[in-house]
XYZ file of C-alpha atoms in Angstrom:
280
model
C 0.000 0.000 0.000
C 1.655 3.320 -1.011
C 2.484 5.862 1.679
C 1.413 9.479 1.571
C 3.386 12.353 3.057
C 5.767 11.461 5.869
C 4.197 11.166 9.305
C 0.674 10.446 8.064
C -1.523 7.433 7.649
C -1.057 5.370 4.453
C -3.340 6.194 1.536
C -6.618 4.322 1.691
C -8.802 3.778 -1.360
C -12.512 4.076 -0.646
C -15.495 3.850 -2.927
C -17.361 7.099 -3.382
C -20.922 6.024 -4.054
C -21.975 9.592 -4.796
C -19.566 9.969 -7.725
C -20.772 9.014 -11.213
C -20.027 5.371 -11.931
C -18.830 4.753 -8.381
C -15.294 5.983 -9.046
C -12.680 5.352 -6.362
C -11.621 8.307 -4.251
C -8.280 8.565 -2.496
C -8.509 9.564 1.180
C -5.220 10.209 2.903
C -4.240 10.467 6.529
C -2.837 13.907 5.799
C -6.314 15.119 4.913
C -7.670 13.720 8.161
C -4.688 14.974 10.186
C -4.203 11.642 11.957
C -0.627 10.783 12.999
C 0.629 7.311 12.166
C 1.441 6.566 15.787
C -2.127 7.306 16.843
C -3.527 4.980 14.184
C -1.095 2.223 15.175
C -1.999 2.571 18.865
C -5.672 2.526 17.980
C -5.260 -0.740 16.075
C -3.279 -2.295 18.943
C -5.843 -1.360 21.602
C -8.769 -2.374 19.416
C -7.214 -5.764 18.663
C -6.726 -6.385 22.383
C -10.296 -5.327 23.114
C -11.619 -7.611 20.385
C -9.745 -10.576 21.901
C -11.088 -9.890 25.415
C -13.919 -11.991 26.929
C -17.455 -10.867 26.216
C -18.149 -9.840 29.806
C -15.078 -7.585 29.795
C -16.149 -5.970 26.544
C -19.594 -5.368 27.998
C -18.052 -3.793 31.100
C -15.929 -1.482 28.946
C -19.004 -0.293 27.051
C -20.829 0.252 30.358
C -17.904 1.972 32.074
C -17.282 4.471 29.284
C -20.687 6.008 30.042
C -21.054 5.203 33.740
C -17.664 6.717 34.580
C -18.822 10.148 33.435
C -21.995 9.796 35.515
C -19.953 8.837 38.579
C -17.749 11.889 38.208
C -20.866 14.031 37.950
C -22.213 12.518 41.172
C -18.952 13.330 42.933
C -19.368 16.940 41.834
C -22.931 17.023 43.161
C -21.780 15.555 46.471
C -19.104 18.225 46.702
C -21.669 20.969 46.068
C -23.966 19.566 48.763
C -21.135 19.493 51.273
C -20.120 23.030 50.337
C -23.604 24.304 51.243
C -22.516 24.187 54.884
C -18.941 25.117 54.126
C -17.111 28.346 53.588
C -17.996 30.848 50.884
C -14.793 29.926 49.083
C -15.725 26.231 49.009
C -19.143 27.016 47.526
C -17.630 29.482 45.083
C -15.209 26.847 43.825
C -18.003 24.298 43.490
C -20.125 26.589 41.312
C -17.175 27.956 39.374
C -15.791 24.543 38.435
C -19.253 23.338 37.422
C -19.549 26.251 35.011
C -16.035 25.528 33.749
C -16.987 21.922 32.944
C -19.795 23.214 30.727
C -17.400 25.690 29.104
C -14.875 22.932 28.407
C -17.543 20.780 26.760
C -18.708 23.708 24.612
C -15.117 24.374 23.556
C -14.603 20.767 22.483
C -17.852 20.791 20.542
C -16.817 23.921 18.630
C -13.426 22.361 17.906
C -15.141 19.268 16.484
C -17.164 21.367 14.072
C -14.063 23.209 12.893
C -11.671 20.255 12.528
C -14.162 17.639 11.241
C -11.977 14.582 11.777
C -13.693 11.309 10.905
C -14.116 8.622 13.535
C -11.506 5.848 13.438
C -14.199 3.177 13.424
C -15.209 4.594 10.027
C -11.827 5.716 8.682
C -9.490 2.861 9.647
C -9.868 -0.149 7.306
C -10.898 -3.325 9.091
C -11.728 -1.594 12.393
C -14.424 -3.465 14.332
C -15.330 -1.477 17.463
C -17.021 -3.157 20.422
C -19.390 -0.177 20.736
C -21.623 1.190 18.019
C -19.795 3.605 15.720
C -21.331 7.118 15.639
C -22.753 8.341 12.363
C -20.836 10.515 9.930
C -20.941 14.106 11.132
C -20.357 13.164 14.769
C -16.681 14.057 14.529
C -13.819 12.535 16.440
C -11.358 15.253 17.510
C -11.352 16.127 20.344
C -13.271 13.562 22.375
C -16.256 15.099 24.180
C -16.348 12.259 26.712
C -12.672 12.750 27.510
C -13.112 16.517 27.813
C -15.980 16.127 30.273
C -14.107 13.411 32.177
C -10.987 15.558 32.505
C -12.947 18.667 33.475
C -15.114 16.868 36.047
C -12.105 15.078 37.533
C -10.247 18.384 37.855
C -13.325 19.965 39.441
C -13.436 17.278 42.122
C -9.686 17.589 42.666
C -9.829 21.373 43.053
C -12.802 21.274 45.436
C -11.954 18.214 47.528
C -8.196 17.641 47.168
C -6.709 14.728 49.102
C -7.279 11.086 48.239
C -10.713 11.669 46.707
C -9.320 14.248 44.295
C -6.557 11.869 43.219
C -9.077 9.047 42.710
C -11.200 11.360 40.565
C -8.242 12.155 38.313
C -7.451 8.454 37.861
C -11.115 7.723 37.160
C -11.250 10.496 34.563
C -8.149 9.157 32.819
C -9.659 5.659 32.701
C -12.879 7.015 31.209
C -10.864 8.792 28.526
C -8.868 5.652 27.721
C -12.063 3.607 27.528
C -13.084 5.642 24.476
C -10.161 4.080 22.616
C -10.936 0.644 24.035
C -14.502 0.644 22.718
C -13.163 1.790 19.347
C -14.785 5.177 18.811
C -11.748 7.479 19.225
C -8.078 7.705 18.333
C -5.631 7.993 21.262
C -4.783 11.593 20.336
C -8.504 12.440 20.480
C -8.775 11.431 24.116
C -5.440 12.952 25.160
C -6.413 16.300 23.665
C -9.901 16.193 25.164
C -8.699 15.172 28.623
C -6.022 17.868 28.711
C -8.522 20.453 27.470
C -10.854 19.651 30.365
C -8.022 19.853 32.910
C -6.815 23.154 31.492
C -10.168 24.944 31.341
C -11.194 24.013 34.895
C -7.728 24.645 36.317
C -7.427 28.115 34.792
C -11.013 29.070 35.671
C -10.610 28.039 39.315
C -7.321 29.918 39.632
C -8.557 33.148 38.060
C -12.164 33.260 39.237
C -12.201 31.911 42.789
C -11.973 35.360 44.436
C -14.909 36.819 42.512
C -16.950 33.641 42.999
C -16.323 33.807 46.751
C -17.525 37.409 46.900
C -20.717 36.520 45.019
C -21.475 33.671 47.410
C -20.947 35.951 50.396
C -23.300 38.495 48.858
C -26.218 36.144 48.170
C -26.041 33.800 51.144
C -28.187 32.419 52.672
C -29.822 30.959 49.567
C -31.307 27.518 48.758
C -28.647 26.959 46.099
C -25.761 28.324 48.136
C -26.765 26.968 51.529
C -26.512 28.670 54.915
C -22.735 28.503 55.093
C -20.667 27.816 58.189
C -22.754 27.856 61.365
C -21.132 29.910 64.110
C -20.940 28.353 67.611
C -23.530 29.429 70.160
C -23.713 29.573 73.966
C -26.714 29.299 76.234
C -27.783 32.531 77.942
C -30.317 31.946 80.705
C -32.555 34.951 81.393
C -35.636 35.042 83.641
C -39.000 35.829 82.084
C -41.511 38.206 83.601
C -43.388 35.256 85.101
C -40.280 34.022 86.908
C -39.411 31.176 84.520
C -35.931 30.906 83.081
C -35.644 30.937 79.283
C -32.486 29.761 77.538
C -31.474 31.971 74.648
C -28.803 30.941 72.129
C -26.559 33.774 71.108
C -23.725 33.765 68.620
C -20.245 33.801 70.048
C -17.876 36.176 68.271
C -14.753 34.651 66.937
C -11.863 34.725 69.353
C -9.160 37.244 68.651
C -6.096 35.197 67.949
C -3.837 38.155 67.164
C -0.719 38.228 69.339
C -0.665 40.887 72.085
C 2.279 42.685 73.606
C 2.979 42.068 77.286
C 2.292 44.984 79.618
C 5.412 46.858 80.749
C 6.336 46.229 84.369
C 5.136 48.830 86.844
C 7.882 50.960 88.427
C 8.928 49.778 91.881
C 9.789 52.391 94.504
C 11.323 51.404 97.870
C 9.006 52.098 100.812
C 9.843 55.050 103.015
C 11.379 54.217 106.355
C 9.426 54.723 109.542
C 11.883 57.423 110.785
C 11.414 59.475 107.600
C 7.638 59.321 107.995
C 7.926 60.552 111.639
C 10.289 63.380 110.656
C 7.855 64.593 108.020
C 5.092 64.482 110.620
């Protein structure tokens, strides 16, 4: 099979049914912008997936969708917890949620501009384990991978710790599963995943201060929650009828600022008894 320009997929002859007489049309990897290494990796992963047991293939098809749902649930759980957290925690929760939507919209616009065909349609002999999307549902970048990367970064920014690390690993596995089921090239999912990480990371870094101020302004609110409850102490006061009523009052936050010690008072020696008598 003859090779096209260096660094691109070999030339593939396809039958153009719309042309008069069904003439063959040459479609090159250069036109699709698909690197050779990405096509080779796609074939390798797809061959391994095709040789896997049926139950494992079914799990891969299930996981590629369920993983995104699970990441979304983690985001919802973080928002619910932030309702009784600080204004900054709630601001980050809302800001990263909006950034996930922005990342998805960006990937969708990029798809419409680039118009790269799906590998399950473009690569000869490809047999995906999931149904191949129709022509016009473009491949680059992967929407699933963009959402997975953005949602994973949102959980990491809001929760940190072990849960944030688990979310990032889960997002990466969801992105990789798009190659496993055969509907994306590896470079599709890498670009989409990195796009999601970048959009949420930049948005959270640049917008957290303004988001915190907005939460402080509109709290308490059903969406924003009551915030952090301040501690209270019981104040017992007698009523007019003699009964004691316990009233809960907010305790102001303790002043933790360091204080200077008071200077020592001057010490004067006491006058002697003879001096006191002489003055008298």
